[in-house]
PDB file of C-alpha atoms in Angstrom:
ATOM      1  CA  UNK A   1      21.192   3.962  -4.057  1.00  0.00           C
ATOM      2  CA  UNK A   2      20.651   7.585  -3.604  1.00  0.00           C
ATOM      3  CA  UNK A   3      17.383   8.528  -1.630  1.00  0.00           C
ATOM      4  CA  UNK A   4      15.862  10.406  -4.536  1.00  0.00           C
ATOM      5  CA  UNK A   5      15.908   7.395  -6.021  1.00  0.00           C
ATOM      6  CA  UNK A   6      14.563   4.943  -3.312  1.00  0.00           C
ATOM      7  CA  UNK A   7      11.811   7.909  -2.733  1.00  0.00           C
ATOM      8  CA  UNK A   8      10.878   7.085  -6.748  1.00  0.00           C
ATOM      9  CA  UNK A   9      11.093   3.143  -5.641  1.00  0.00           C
ATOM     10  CA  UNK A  10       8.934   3.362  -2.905  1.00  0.00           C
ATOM     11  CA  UNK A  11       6.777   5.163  -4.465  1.00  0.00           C
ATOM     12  CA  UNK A  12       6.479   3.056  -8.044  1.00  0.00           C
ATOM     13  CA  UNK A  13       6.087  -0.296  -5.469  1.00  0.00           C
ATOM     14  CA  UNK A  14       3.236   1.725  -3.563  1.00  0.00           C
ATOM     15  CA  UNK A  15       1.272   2.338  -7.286  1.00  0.00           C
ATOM     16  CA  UNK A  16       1.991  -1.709  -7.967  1.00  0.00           C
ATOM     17  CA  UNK A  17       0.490  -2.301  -4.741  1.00  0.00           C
ATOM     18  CA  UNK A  18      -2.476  -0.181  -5.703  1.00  0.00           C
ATOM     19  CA  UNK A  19      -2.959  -1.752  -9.033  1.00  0.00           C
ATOM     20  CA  UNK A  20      -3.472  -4.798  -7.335  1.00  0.00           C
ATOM     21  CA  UNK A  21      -5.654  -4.450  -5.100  1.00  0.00           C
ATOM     22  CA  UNK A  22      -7.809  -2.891  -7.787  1.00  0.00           C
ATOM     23  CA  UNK A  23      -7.587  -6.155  -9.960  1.00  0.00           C
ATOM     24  CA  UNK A  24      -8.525  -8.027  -6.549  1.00  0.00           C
ATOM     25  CA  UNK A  25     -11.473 -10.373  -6.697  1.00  0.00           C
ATOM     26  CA  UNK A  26     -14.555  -8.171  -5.303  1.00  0.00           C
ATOM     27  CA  UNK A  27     -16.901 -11.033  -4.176  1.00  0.00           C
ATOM     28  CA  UNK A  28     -14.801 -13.203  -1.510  1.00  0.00           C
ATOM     29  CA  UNK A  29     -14.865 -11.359   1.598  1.00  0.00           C
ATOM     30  CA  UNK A  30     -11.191 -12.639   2.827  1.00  0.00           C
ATOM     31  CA  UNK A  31      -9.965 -11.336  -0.504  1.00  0.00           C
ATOM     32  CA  UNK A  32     -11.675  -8.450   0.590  1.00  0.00           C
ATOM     33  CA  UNK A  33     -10.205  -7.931   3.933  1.00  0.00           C
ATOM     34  CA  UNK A  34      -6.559  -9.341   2.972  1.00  0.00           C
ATOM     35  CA  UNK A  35      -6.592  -6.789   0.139  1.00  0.00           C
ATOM     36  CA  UNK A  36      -7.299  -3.556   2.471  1.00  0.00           C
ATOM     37  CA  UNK A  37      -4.782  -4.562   5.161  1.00  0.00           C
ATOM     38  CA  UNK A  38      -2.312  -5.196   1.641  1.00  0.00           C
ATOM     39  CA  UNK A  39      -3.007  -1.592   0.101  1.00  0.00           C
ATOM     40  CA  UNK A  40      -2.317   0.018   3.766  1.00  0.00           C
ATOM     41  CA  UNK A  41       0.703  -1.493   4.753  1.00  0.00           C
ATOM     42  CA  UNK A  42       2.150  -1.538   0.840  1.00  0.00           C
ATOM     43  CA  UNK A  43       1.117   2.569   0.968  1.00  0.00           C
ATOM     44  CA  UNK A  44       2.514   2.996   3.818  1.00  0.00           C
ATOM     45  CA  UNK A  45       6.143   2.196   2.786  1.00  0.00           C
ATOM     46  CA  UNK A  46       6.561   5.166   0.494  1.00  0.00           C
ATOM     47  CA  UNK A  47       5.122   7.508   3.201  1.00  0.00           C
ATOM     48  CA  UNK A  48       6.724   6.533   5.847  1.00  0.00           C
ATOM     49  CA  UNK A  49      10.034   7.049   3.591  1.00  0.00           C
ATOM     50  CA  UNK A  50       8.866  10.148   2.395  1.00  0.00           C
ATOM     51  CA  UNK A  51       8.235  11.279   6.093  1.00  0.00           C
ATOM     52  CA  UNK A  52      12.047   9.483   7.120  1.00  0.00           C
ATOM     53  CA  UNK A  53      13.804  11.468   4.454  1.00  0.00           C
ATOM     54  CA  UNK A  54      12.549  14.631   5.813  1.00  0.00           C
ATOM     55  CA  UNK A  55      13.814  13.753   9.125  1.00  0.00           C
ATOM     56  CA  UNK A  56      15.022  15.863  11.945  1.00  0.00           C
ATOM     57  CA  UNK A  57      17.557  14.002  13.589  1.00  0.00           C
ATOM     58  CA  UNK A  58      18.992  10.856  13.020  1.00  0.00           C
ATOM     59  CA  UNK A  59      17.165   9.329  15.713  1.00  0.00           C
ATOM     60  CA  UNK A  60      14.185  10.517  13.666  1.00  0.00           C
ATOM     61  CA  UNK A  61      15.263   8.545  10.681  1.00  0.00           C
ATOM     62  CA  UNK A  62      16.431   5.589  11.938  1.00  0.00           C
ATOM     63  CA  UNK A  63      12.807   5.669  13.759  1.00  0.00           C
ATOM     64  CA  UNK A  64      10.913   6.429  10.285  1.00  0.00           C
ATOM     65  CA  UNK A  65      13.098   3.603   8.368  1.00  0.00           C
ATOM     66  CA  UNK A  66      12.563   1.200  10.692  1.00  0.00           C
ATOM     67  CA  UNK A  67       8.826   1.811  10.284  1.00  0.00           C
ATOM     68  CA  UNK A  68       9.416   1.355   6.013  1.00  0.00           C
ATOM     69  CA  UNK A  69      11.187  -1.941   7.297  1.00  0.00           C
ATOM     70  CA  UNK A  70       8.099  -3.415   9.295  1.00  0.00           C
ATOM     71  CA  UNK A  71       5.605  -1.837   7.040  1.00  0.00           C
ATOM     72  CA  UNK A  72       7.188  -4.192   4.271  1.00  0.00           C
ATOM     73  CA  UNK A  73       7.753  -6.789   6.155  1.00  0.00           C
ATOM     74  CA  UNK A  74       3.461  -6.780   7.104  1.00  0.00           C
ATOM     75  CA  UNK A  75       3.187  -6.035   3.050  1.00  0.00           C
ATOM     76  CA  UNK A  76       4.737  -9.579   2.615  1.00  0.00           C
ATOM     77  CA  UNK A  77       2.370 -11.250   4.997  1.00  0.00           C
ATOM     78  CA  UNK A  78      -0.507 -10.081   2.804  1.00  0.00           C
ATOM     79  CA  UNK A  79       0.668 -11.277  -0.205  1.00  0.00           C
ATOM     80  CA  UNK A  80       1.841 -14.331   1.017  1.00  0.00           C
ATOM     81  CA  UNK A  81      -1.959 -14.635   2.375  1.00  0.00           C
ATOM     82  CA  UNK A  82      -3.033 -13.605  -0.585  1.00  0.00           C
ATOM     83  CA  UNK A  83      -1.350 -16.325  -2.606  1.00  0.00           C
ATOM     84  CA  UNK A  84      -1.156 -19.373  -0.139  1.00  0.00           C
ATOM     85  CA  UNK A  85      -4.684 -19.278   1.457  1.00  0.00           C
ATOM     86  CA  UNK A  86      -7.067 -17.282  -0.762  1.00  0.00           C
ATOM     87  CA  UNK A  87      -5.328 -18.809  -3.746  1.00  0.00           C
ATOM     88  CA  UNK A  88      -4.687 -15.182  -5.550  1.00  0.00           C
ATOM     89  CA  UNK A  89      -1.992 -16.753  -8.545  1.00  0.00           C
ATOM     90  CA  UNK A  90      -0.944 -13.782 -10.091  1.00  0.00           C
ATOM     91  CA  UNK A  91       2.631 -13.424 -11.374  1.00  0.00           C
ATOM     92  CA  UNK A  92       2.126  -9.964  -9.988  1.00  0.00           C
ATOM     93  CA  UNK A  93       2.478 -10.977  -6.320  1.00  0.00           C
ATOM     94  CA  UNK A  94       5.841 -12.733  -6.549  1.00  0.00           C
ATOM     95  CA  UNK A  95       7.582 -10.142  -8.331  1.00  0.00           C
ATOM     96  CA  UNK A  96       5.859  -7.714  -5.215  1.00  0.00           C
ATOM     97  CA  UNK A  97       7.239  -9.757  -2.562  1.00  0.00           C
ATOM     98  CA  UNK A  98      10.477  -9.773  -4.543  1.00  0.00           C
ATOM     99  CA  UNK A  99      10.734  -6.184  -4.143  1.00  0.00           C
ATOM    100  CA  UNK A 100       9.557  -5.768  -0.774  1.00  0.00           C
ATOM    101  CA  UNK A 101      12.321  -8.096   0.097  1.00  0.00           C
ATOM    102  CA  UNK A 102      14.715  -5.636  -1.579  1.00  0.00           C
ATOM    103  CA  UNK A 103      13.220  -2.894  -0.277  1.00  0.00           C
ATOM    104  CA  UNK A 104      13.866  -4.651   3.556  1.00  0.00           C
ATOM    105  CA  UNK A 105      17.540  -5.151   3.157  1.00  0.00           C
ATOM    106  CA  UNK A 106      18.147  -1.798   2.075  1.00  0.00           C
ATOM    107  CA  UNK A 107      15.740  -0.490   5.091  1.00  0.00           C
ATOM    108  CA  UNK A 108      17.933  -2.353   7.174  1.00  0.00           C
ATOM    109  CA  UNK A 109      21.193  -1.362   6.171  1.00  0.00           C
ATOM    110  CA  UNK A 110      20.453   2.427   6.001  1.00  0.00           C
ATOM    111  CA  UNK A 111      19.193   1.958   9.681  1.00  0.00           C
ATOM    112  CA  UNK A 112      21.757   0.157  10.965  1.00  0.00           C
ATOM    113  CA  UNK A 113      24.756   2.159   9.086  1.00  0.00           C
ATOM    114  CA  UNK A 114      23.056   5.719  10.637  1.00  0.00           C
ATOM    115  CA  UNK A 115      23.227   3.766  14.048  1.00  0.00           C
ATOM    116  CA  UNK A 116      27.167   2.909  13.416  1.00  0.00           C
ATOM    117  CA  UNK A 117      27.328   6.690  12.540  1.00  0.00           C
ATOM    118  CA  UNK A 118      25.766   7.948  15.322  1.00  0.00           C
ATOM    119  CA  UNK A 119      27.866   5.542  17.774  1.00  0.00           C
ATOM    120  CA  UNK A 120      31.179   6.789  15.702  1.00  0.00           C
ATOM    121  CA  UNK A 121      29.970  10.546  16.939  1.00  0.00           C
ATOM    122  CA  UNK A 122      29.285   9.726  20.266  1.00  0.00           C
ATOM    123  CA  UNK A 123      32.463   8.133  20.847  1.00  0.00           C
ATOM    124  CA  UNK A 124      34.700  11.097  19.658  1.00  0.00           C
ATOM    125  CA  UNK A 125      32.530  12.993  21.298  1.00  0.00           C
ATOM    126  CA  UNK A 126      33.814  11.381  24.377  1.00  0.00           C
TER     127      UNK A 126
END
């Protein structure tokens, strides 16, 4: 997948993530709390990707995906919370933690094939 097009994903998944919270349950407090910590984590993906693909090294990216990578990861606590303990059952939420799943593996692999790049340069370097 090009980047243009993950910066679109990542930025689609962060408006789903806002829609949610918005159609979140106003009057239980845990709701409440579980929802903030769920928009600011689910937000945060498409920023920190935005901020990644403007990167200034590759130390920088790898640094800034990484971030994308845990930010998910944190999104899929908070719906998991969110569906398992304040009993949220929206079809909504599995089809979120279905992409943020996605969105991990290909975090993942664009970190760790920029690390196998940057190895392959220091070794010819050499």
């Amino acid at each position: 997948m090009e980047r243009v097009d993950l910066k679109e994903r990542t930025k689609l998944f962060a408006g789903r993530i806002i829609r949610l919270y918005c159609t979140l349950p106003r009057r239980r407090t845990e709701v409440e709390v579980v929802g903030k910590q769920l928009l600011r984590s689910g937000t945060s993906v498409a920023a920190n990707f935005r901020e990644g693909s403007r990167a200034r090294s590759a130390a920088d990216f790898i640094s800034k995906i990484e971030t994308c990578s845990q930010e998910a990861d944190e999104t899929i606590l908070w719906l998991e919370l969110l569906r398992d303990d304040c009993k949220i059952g929206i079809p909504e939420i599995e089809q979120l933690l279905a992409e943020c799943n996605e969105l991990i593996s290909i975090f993942v692999t664009m970190s760790k094939n920029t690390k196998a790049r940057m190895t392959a340069g220091k070794q010819r370097e050499k």
